[in-house]
């Protein structure tokens, strides 16, 4: 039954989990080391949510469709279209050496993903200033979103108490195996306690769950530029493939705010230092420019001068994400038998905008024994049980 719960982590995964529990009557304390929500990877200025496509309609592909549906449902209720998010569609560009593996099979039109992804038409390609016949898929229900805005709205759910400046260094049981969980800081001071605790701290989950799973750090710098008055957007919708481009979004919730574009990101495995050094920022801009050349050559040509002098024209934004070896999140009890009450909703990797809202609902449903919000086979694939032998 609903009771008291601690959620550790103030990004999209933590906020989505807290909101899903609060809607069911839980009293949630959300602890985060930052002074404001969405200070980590969820502070990305804007990102893409889109389905994954594979010729065999793999588990990740099916999971991503459920994730996009859940994200869009929340966005339509909580956010302002055009300012906080946009269901603009996303064009997935295929590299020449991977076009065959990424192309939709002939049987795709008769399958469950047909409404979500189609071969890109020449008309759609022309809107992006790409030549007819360019290998690409079109995802009509995908789009862009400003994660910090979603986090703020999720945390406004009644029943959630936000507490910033709380760096959780250790979790322990009070008074033996039957006592509540306690969250302690580095000095051993108890920050909060509750019968149920959910670790949803992104890359910082590695510290709290280090004895359980081999969570990996993945730093991802992006390049951000702004438009001048009257400048046309680089494209009418986001593109993804080798990297992704959000070509037009407002830098704030004000309708008169400067508009910007964002390109990224690099994948720097094992690196956690923030911010990147000036030299690393230069390398990231160069890598993102190469990705843009492959993704949308007309945009790269237009921005060549900006990337050539990034110190004055572009800025870098970077954060560290959390991943597992199989590129799937982990959602559920950490060890239901040995550690009752300890749960996790983490390891979203580069798909946090697509999967976090769904994973928050899945955790709440599992915790209360409700019908699951997605196919049971997909839910099992996200469970910690799959990691028992890793």
Short mmCIF file of C-alpha atoms in Angstrom, two decimals:
data_model
loop_
_atom_site.label_atom_id
_atom_site.label_comp_id
_atom_site.label_asym_id
_atom_site.label_seq_id
_atom_site.Cartn_x
_atom_site.Cartn_y
_atom_site.Cartn_z
CA UNK A 1 0.00 0.00 0.00
CA UNK A 2 1.14 3.62 -0.45
CA UNK A 3 3.37 4.94 2.31
CA UNK A 4 6.62 6.88 2.67
CA UNK A 5 9.32 6.63 0.03
CA UNK A 6 12.71 8.18 -0.69
CA UNK A 7 13.71 8.81 -4.29
CA UNK A 8 17.38 9.66 -4.83
CA UNK A 9 18.04 11.74 -7.95
CA UNK A 10 16.40 14.87 -9.33
CA UNK A 11 16.60 14.20 -13.05
CA UNK A 12 13.90 12.91 -15.41
CA UNK A 13 14.08 9.33 -14.07
CA UNK A 14 13.81 10.44 -10.46
CA UNK A 15 11.09 13.00 -11.15
CA UNK A 16 9.06 10.53 -13.23
CA UNK A 17 9.34 7.89 -10.52
CA UNK A 18 8.35 10.36 -7.81
CA UNK A 19 5.36 11.59 -9.81
CA UNK A 20 4.15 8.06 -10.58
CA UNK A 21 4.31 7.14 -6.89
CA UNK A 22 2.74 10.40 -5.69
CA UNK A 23 -0.23 9.92 -8.01
CA UNK A 24 -0.85 6.62 -6.24
CA UNK A 25 -0.86 8.23 -2.81
CA UNK A 26 2.78 7.81 -1.77
CA UNK A 27 4.48 10.50 0.31
CA UNK A 28 7.75 11.03 -1.55
CA UNK A 29 10.89 12.78 -0.39
CA UNK A 30 13.19 13.41 -3.33
CA UNK A 31 16.84 13.92 -2.39
CA UNK A 32 19.33 15.44 -4.80
CA UNK A 33 22.87 16.66 -4.34
CA UNK A 34 22.24 19.79 -6.45
CA UNK A 35 20.43 22.88 -5.26
CA UNK A 36 17.88 22.69 -8.09
CA UNK A 37 16.25 19.86 -10.08
CA UNK A 38 17.63 18.67 -13.44
CA UNK A 39 21.20 19.69 -12.65
CA UNK A 40 22.79 16.59 -14.17
CA UNK A 41 22.21 14.93 -17.54
CA UNK A 42 18.58 16.10 -17.45
CA UNK A 43 19.82 19.68 -17.68
CA UNK A 44 20.40 19.16 -21.41
CA UNK A 45 19.01 22.28 -23.12
CA UNK A 46 16.93 20.16 -25.52
CA UNK A 47 16.93 16.56 -26.64
CA UNK A 48 15.24 14.09 -28.96
CA UNK A 49 12.74 11.38 -28.11
CA UNK A 50 12.24 8.83 -30.89
CA UNK A 51 11.62 5.12 -31.45
CA UNK A 52 14.49 2.75 -32.15
CA UNK A 53 14.22 0.71 -35.35
CA UNK A 54 15.71 -2.71 -36.09
CA UNK A 55 15.01 -5.17 -38.93
CA UNK A 56 13.84 -7.83 -36.46
CA UNK A 57 11.87 -5.36 -34.29
CA UNK A 58 14.09 -6.10 -31.32
CA UNK A 59 13.26 -5.73 -27.66
CA UNK A 60 14.77 -2.22 -27.60
CA UNK A 61 12.66 -1.21 -30.60
CA UNK A 62 9.44 -2.35 -28.96
CA UNK A 63 10.43 -0.79 -25.66
CA UNK A 64 11.22 2.54 -27.30
CA UNK A 65 7.75 2.79 -28.85
CA UNK A 66 6.15 2.32 -25.45
CA UNK A 67 8.54 4.93 -24.10
CA UNK A 68 7.71 7.52 -26.75
CA UNK A 69 4.00 6.99 -26.10
CA UNK A 70 4.46 7.55 -22.35
CA UNK A 71 6.66 10.61 -22.87
CA UNK A 72 4.22 12.19 -25.30
CA UNK A 73 1.29 11.53 -22.96
CA UNK A 74 3.00 13.43 -20.15
CA UNK A 75 4.27 16.19 -22.42
CA UNK A 76 0.80 16.91 -23.78
CA UNK A 77 -0.62 17.23 -20.26
CA UNK A 78 2.22 19.08 -18.54
CA UNK A 79 4.10 21.07 -21.18
CA UNK A 80 3.50 23.76 -23.79
CA UNK A 81 3.95 22.61 -27.35
CA UNK A 82 6.38 24.77 -29.28
CA UNK A 83 7.99 26.15 -26.12
CA UNK A 84 8.73 23.07 -23.99
CA UNK A 85 8.39 20.28 -26.55
CA UNK A 86 7.37 19.63 -30.12
CA UNK A 87 5.91 16.54 -31.77
CA UNK A 88 7.54 17.57 -35.02
CA UNK A 89 8.58 14.13 -36.20
CA UNK A 90 12.22 13.04 -36.42
CA UNK A 91 14.19 12.07 -39.51
CA UNK A 92 16.62 9.20 -38.88
CA UNK A 93 19.48 9.43 -41.36
CA UNK A 94 21.40 6.25 -42.22
CA UNK A 95 25.13 6.23 -42.83
CA UNK A 96 26.03 4.70 -46.18
CA UNK A 97 27.81 1.73 -44.60
CA UNK A 98 24.82 0.97 -42.33
CA UNK A 99 21.93 1.73 -44.66
CA UNK A 100 21.12 -1.93 -45.30
CA UNK A 101 20.96 -2.79 -41.57
CA UNK A 102 18.83 0.27 -40.76
CA UNK A 103 16.39 0.00 -43.66
CA UNK A 104 12.91 -1.18 -42.77
CA UNK A 105 12.19 -4.74 -43.97
CA UNK A 106 9.51 -5.41 -46.56
CA UNK A 107 7.26 -6.91 -43.87
CA UNK A 108 7.44 -3.77 -41.70
CA UNK A 109 4.19 -2.30 -43.07
CA UNK A 110 2.25 -5.24 -41.62
CA UNK A 111 3.86 -5.10 -38.18
CA UNK A 112 3.20 -3.17 -34.94
CA UNK A 113 5.75 -0.47 -35.71
CA UNK A 114 4.26 0.62 -39.02
CA UNK A 115 2.49 3.66 -37.58
CA UNK A 116 5.62 4.75 -35.75
CA UNK A 117 8.28 4.56 -38.46
CA UNK A 118 8.23 4.61 -42.24
CA UNK A 119 10.77 5.03 -45.03
CA UNK A 120 11.32 8.75 -45.48
CA UNK A 121 9.53 10.16 -48.51
CA UNK A 122 11.27 12.40 -51.02
CA UNK A 123 8.98 15.22 -49.86
CA UNK A 124 10.19 14.85 -46.26
CA UNK A 125 13.81 14.67 -47.43
CA UNK A 126 13.35 17.82 -49.49
CA UNK A 127 12.08 19.68 -46.40
CA UNK A 128 15.43 18.88 -44.76
CA UNK A 129 17.32 19.94 -47.91
CA UNK A 130 18.46 16.37 -48.56
CA UNK A 131 18.45 14.74 -52.00
CA UNK A 132 15.73 12.31 -53.05
CA UNK A 133 16.55 8.72 -52.24
CA UNK A 134 18.68 9.53 -49.20
CA UNK A 135 18.51 6.44 -46.92
CA UNK A 136 16.42 7.48 -43.94
CA UNK A 137 13.42 6.62 -41.79
CA UNK A 138 10.68 9.02 -40.70
CA UNK A 139 9.25 8.84 -37.16
CA UNK A 140 6.05 10.92 -37.17
CA UNK A 141 5.33 10.60 -33.42
CA UNK A 142 8.83 11.61 -32.32
CA UNK A 143 10.12 15.08 -31.53
CA UNK A 144 12.16 17.31 -29.21
CA UNK A 145 11.77 18.21 -25.55
CA UNK A 146 13.38 20.43 -22.91
CA UNK A 147 14.04 17.96 -20.07
CA UNK A 148 14.33 20.50 -17.25
CA UNK A 149 10.82 21.76 -18.01
CA UNK A 150 9.44 18.22 -17.81
CA UNK A 151 11.26 17.60 -14.53
CA UNK A 152 9.85 20.79 -13.00
CA UNK A 153 6.30 19.90 -13.95
CA UNK A 154 6.59 16.31 -12.74
CA UNK A 155 7.89 17.48 -9.37
CA UNK A 156 4.89 19.80 -8.97
CA UNK A 157 2.75 16.71 -8.34
CA UNK A 158 1.17 16.93 -4.84
CA UNK A 159 2.85 14.56 -2.41
CA UNK A 160 6.44 15.22 -3.51
CA UNK A 161 8.84 17.07 -1.19
CA UNK A 162 12.00 18.22 -2.99
CA UNK A 163 15.22 18.45 -0.96
CA UNK A 164 18.31 19.82 -2.67
CA UNK A 165 21.84 19.92 -1.34
CA UNK A 166 21.56 16.32 -0.11
CA UNK A 167 24.43 14.22 -1.42
CA UNK A 168 23.66 10.62 -0.47
CA UNK A 169 26.88 8.70 0.04
CA UNK A 170 25.54 5.53 1.64
CA UNK A 171 22.34 3.58 2.27
CA UNK A 172 21.76 1.38 5.30
CA UNK A 173 18.99 -0.41 7.16
CA UNK A 174 18.05 0.99 10.56
CA UNK A 175 17.62 -1.48 13.40
CA UNK A 176 18.31 -4.61 11.43
CA UNK A 177 16.63 -6.24 8.46
CA UNK A 178 13.13 -5.04 9.33
CA UNK A 179 13.95 -1.37 9.87
CA UNK A 180 13.49 1.47 7.39
CA UNK A 181 16.16 2.48 4.90
CA UNK A 182 18.32 5.45 5.80
CA UNK A 183 20.13 7.78 3.40
CA UNK A 184 23.40 9.06 4.88
CA UNK A 185 25.80 11.75 3.72
CA UNK A 186 29.59 11.37 3.67
CA UNK A 187 29.86 12.29 7.38
CA UNK A 188 27.38 9.61 8.41
CA UNK A 189 24.56 12.06 9.07
CA UNK A 190 21.11 10.65 8.35
CA UNK A 191 19.45 12.77 5.66
CA UNK A 192 16.14 10.91 5.55
CA UNK A 193 14.60 7.50 6.10
CA UNK A 194 11.67 5.50 4.73
CA UNK A 195 10.63 1.87 4.26
CA UNK A 196 11.18 2.16 0.49
CA UNK A 197 14.03 3.88 -1.32
CA UNK A 198 14.45 4.21 -5.09
CA UNK A 199 17.88 4.93 -6.56
CA UNK A 200 17.35 7.04 -9.69
CA UNK A 201 20.52 9.11 -9.55
CA UNK A 202 21.89 8.61 -13.06
CA UNK A 203 25.67 8.40 -13.05
CA UNK A 204 25.72 8.81 -9.25
CA UNK A 205 23.81 5.54 -8.99
CA UNK A 206 27.18 3.87 -9.50
CA UNK A 207 28.25 4.81 -5.97
CA UNK A 208 25.08 3.58 -4.27
CA UNK A 209 24.79 0.40 -6.33
CA UNK A 210 28.47 -0.38 -6.88
CA UNK A 211 28.24 -3.72 -5.10
CA UNK A 212 25.41 -4.92 -7.31
CA UNK A 213 25.92 -4.11 -11.00
CA UNK A 214 28.71 -2.85 -13.29
CA UNK A 215 27.17 0.54 -14.09
CA UNK A 216 29.29 2.56 -16.51
CA UNK A 217 29.89 6.30 -16.90
CA UNK A 218 29.45 7.95 -20.28
CA UNK A 219 30.22 11.65 -20.68
CA UNK A 220 28.49 13.39 -23.58
CA UNK A 221 29.38 16.96 -24.60
CA UNK A 222 27.09 18.72 -27.08
CA UNK A 223 27.52 21.88 -29.15
CA UNK A 224 24.96 24.67 -28.79
CA UNK A 225 24.51 27.72 -31.01
CA UNK A 226 21.96 30.52 -31.22
CA UNK A 227 20.18 32.17 -34.14
CA UNK A 228 20.30 35.84 -34.93
CA UNK A 229 17.14 37.86 -35.65
CA UNK A 230 15.51 36.61 -38.83
CA UNK A 231 17.78 33.56 -39.22
CA UNK A 232 16.01 30.53 -40.69
CA UNK A 233 16.23 27.25 -38.72
CA UNK A 234 18.69 24.64 -39.94
CA UNK A 235 15.81 22.20 -40.53
CA UNK A 236 12.08 21.99 -39.79
CA UNK A 237 12.44 18.95 -37.49
CA UNK A 238 15.15 17.08 -35.56
CA UNK A 239 17.45 14.56 -37.20
CA UNK A 240 19.20 11.61 -35.61
CA UNK A 241 21.45 8.77 -36.63
CA UNK A 242 25.13 9.20 -35.86
CA UNK A 243 24.38 11.88 -33.29
CA UNK A 244 21.28 14.05 -33.24
CA UNK A 245 20.36 17.61 -34.09
CA UNK A 246 17.57 19.66 -32.53
CA UNK A 247 17.49 22.50 -35.05
CA UNK A 248 15.14 24.97 -33.39
CA UNK A 249 14.06 25.44 -29.78
CA UNK A 250 13.70 28.39 -27.35
CA UNK A 251 16.40 28.86 -24.73
CA UNK A 252 13.73 29.63 -22.12
CA UNK A 253 10.00 29.31 -21.68
CA UNK A 254 9.44 32.86 -22.87
CA UNK A 255 7.97 33.07 -26.35
CA UNK A 256 10.37 35.93 -27.13
CA UNK A 257 13.46 34.02 -25.95
CA UNK A 258 16.40 33.54 -28.35
CA UNK A 259 16.11 30.39 -30.40
CA UNK A 260 18.92 27.89 -30.59
CA UNK A 261 20.11 24.63 -32.09
CA UNK A 262 21.96 21.77 -30.39
CA UNK A 263 24.14 19.07 -31.95
CA UNK A 264 25.67 16.04 -30.26
CA UNK A 265 26.75 14.21 -28.57
CA UNK A 266 30.11 12.58 -28.30
CA UNK A 267 30.35 9.36 -26.25
CA UNK A 268 33.31 9.49 -23.90
CA UNK A 269 33.27 6.23 -21.98
CA UNK A 270 34.71 6.31 -18.47
CA UNK A 271 35.21 10.10 -18.35
CA UNK A 272 33.41 11.90 -15.53
CA UNK A 273 35.21 15.23 -15.03
CA UNK A 274 32.98 18.29 -15.50
CA UNK A 275 33.22 20.67 -17.13
CA UNK A 276 35.45 19.35 -19.93
CA UNK A 277 38.76 21.13 -20.30
CA UNK A 278 39.05 23.77 -23.07
CA UNK A 279 40.99 21.27 -25.16
CA UNK A 280 38.32 18.62 -24.64
CA UNK A 281 35.63 21.12 -25.60
CA UNK A 282 37.46 21.85 -28.84
CA UNK A 283 37.67 18.13 -29.56
CA UNK A 284 33.96 17.72 -28.82
CA UNK A 285 33.03 20.56 -31.19
CA UNK A 286 35.16 18.96 -33.92
CA UNK A 287 33.51 15.58 -33.36
CA UNK A 288 30.02 17.10 -33.37
CA UNK A 289 30.79 18.99 -36.57
CA UNK A 290 31.83 15.71 -38.22
CA UNK A 291 28.54 14.15 -37.09
CA UNK A 292 26.61 17.10 -38.51
CA UNK A 293 28.41 16.73 -41.84
CA UNK A 294 27.12 13.17 -42.06
CA UNK A 295 23.67 13.97 -40.73
CA UNK A 296 22.78 17.21 -42.52
CA UNK A 297 25.51 18.52 -44.87
CA UNK A 298 23.73 21.82 -45.70
CA UNK A 299 23.63 22.70 -41.99
CA UNK A 300 27.29 21.83 -41.55
CA UNK A 301 28.23 24.03 -44.50
CA UNK A 302 26.21 26.93 -43.08
CA UNK A 303 27.83 26.59 -39.64
CA UNK A 304 31.38 25.87 -40.74
CA UNK A 305 32.65 29.27 -39.58
CA UNK A 306 30.97 28.86 -36.19
CA UNK A 307 32.62 25.50 -35.59
CA UNK A 308 35.96 26.85 -36.81
CA UNK A 309 35.90 29.45 -34.02
CA UNK A 310 33.90 27.72 -31.25
CA UNK A 311 35.33 29.78 -28.40
CA UNK A 312 33.40 32.80 -29.54
CA UNK A 313 30.36 31.41 -31.32
CA UNK A 314 29.43 28.07 -29.76
CA UNK A 315 29.14 26.84 -26.23
CA UNK A 316 29.60 23.37 -24.83
CA UNK A 317 27.18 21.64 -22.53
CA UNK A 318 28.22 18.32 -21.00
CA UNK A 319 26.98 15.79 -18.47
CA UNK A 320 27.70 12.22 -17.45
CA UNK A 321 25.15 9.52 -18.16
CA UNK A 322 24.83 6.03 -16.73
CA UNK A 323 24.64 2.85 -18.81
CA UNK A 324 24.74 -0.93 -18.56
CA UNK A 325 26.38 -3.42 -20.89
CA UNK A 326 23.10 -4.29 -22.65
CA UNK A 327 22.04 -0.62 -23.17
CA UNK A 328 18.81 -1.20 -21.22
CA UNK A 329 17.65 0.56 -18.06
CA UNK A 330 17.26 -1.34 -14.80
CA UNK A 331 13.85 -0.95 -13.13
CA UNK A 332 12.72 -2.88 -10.09
CA UNK A 333 13.92 -4.27 -6.76
CA UNK A 334 17.70 -4.45 -6.39
CA UNK A 335 17.50 -7.74 -4.50
CA UNK A 336 13.97 -8.45 -3.29
CA UNK A 337 15.05 -11.26 -0.99
CA UNK A 338 18.20 -9.85 0.61
CA UNK A 339 17.38 -6.13 0.43
CA UNK A 340 13.59 -5.66 0.63
CA UNK A 341 12.52 -2.09 0.00
CA UNK A 342 15.57 -1.10 -2.08
CA UNK A 343 14.60 -0.33 -5.68
CA UNK A 344 16.29 1.19 -8.72
CA UNK A 345 15.25 3.15 -11.79
CA UNK A 346 18.47 4.06 -13.52
CA UNK A 347 20.88 3.41 -16.43
CA UNK A 348 18.81 5.28 -19.03
CA UNK A 349 21.96 5.98 -21.05
CA UNK A 350 21.34 8.16 -24.09
CA UNK A 351 17.60 7.36 -24.16
CA UNK A 352 16.46 9.11 -21.00
CA UNK A 353 13.86 11.27 -22.73
CA UNK A 354 12.41 8.25 -24.49
CA UNK A 355 12.36 5.81 -21.57
CA UNK A 356 12.32 7.61 -18.19
CA UNK A 357 8.60 8.34 -17.94
CA UNK A 358 7.73 4.76 -18.89
CA UNK A 359 10.26 3.38 -16.40
CA UNK A 360 8.81 5.50 -13.60
CA UNK A 361 5.37 4.05 -14.30
CA UNK A 362 6.78 0.54 -14.50
CA UNK A 363 8.47 0.87 -11.12
CA UNK A 364 5.30 2.16 -9.45
CA UNK A 365 3.22 -0.61 -11.00
CA UNK A 366 5.66 -3.31 -9.88
CA UNK A 367 5.90 -1.85 -6.40
CA UNK A 368 2.13 -1.97 -5.95
CA UNK A 369 1.43 -5.18 -7.85
CA UNK A 370 -0.60 -3.42 -10.54
CA UNK A 371 -1.04 -4.44 -14.17
CA UNK A 372 2.13 -3.40 -15.99
CA UNK A 373 2.21 -0.44 -18.41
CA UNK A 374 3.97 -2.52 -21.07
CA UNK A 375 4.31 -6.10 -22.23
CA UNK A 376 5.43 -8.41 -19.41
CA UNK A 377 8.33 -9.71 -21.49
CA UNK A 378 9.66 -6.18 -21.90
CA UNK A 379 9.21 -5.51 -18.19
CA UNK A 380 11.20 -8.64 -17.32
CA UNK A 381 13.97 -7.51 -19.65
CA UNK A 382 14.38 -4.35 -17.56
CA UNK A 383 14.38 -6.11 -14.19
CA UNK A 384 17.43 -6.40 -11.98
CA UNK A 385 16.99 -10.17 -12.08
CA UNK A 386 18.68 -10.21 -15.49
CA UNK A 387 21.87 -8.84 -13.88
CA UNK A 388 22.22 -11.46 -11.17
CA UNK A 389 25.06 -13.22 -12.99
CA UNK A 390 26.82 -10.14 -14.38
#
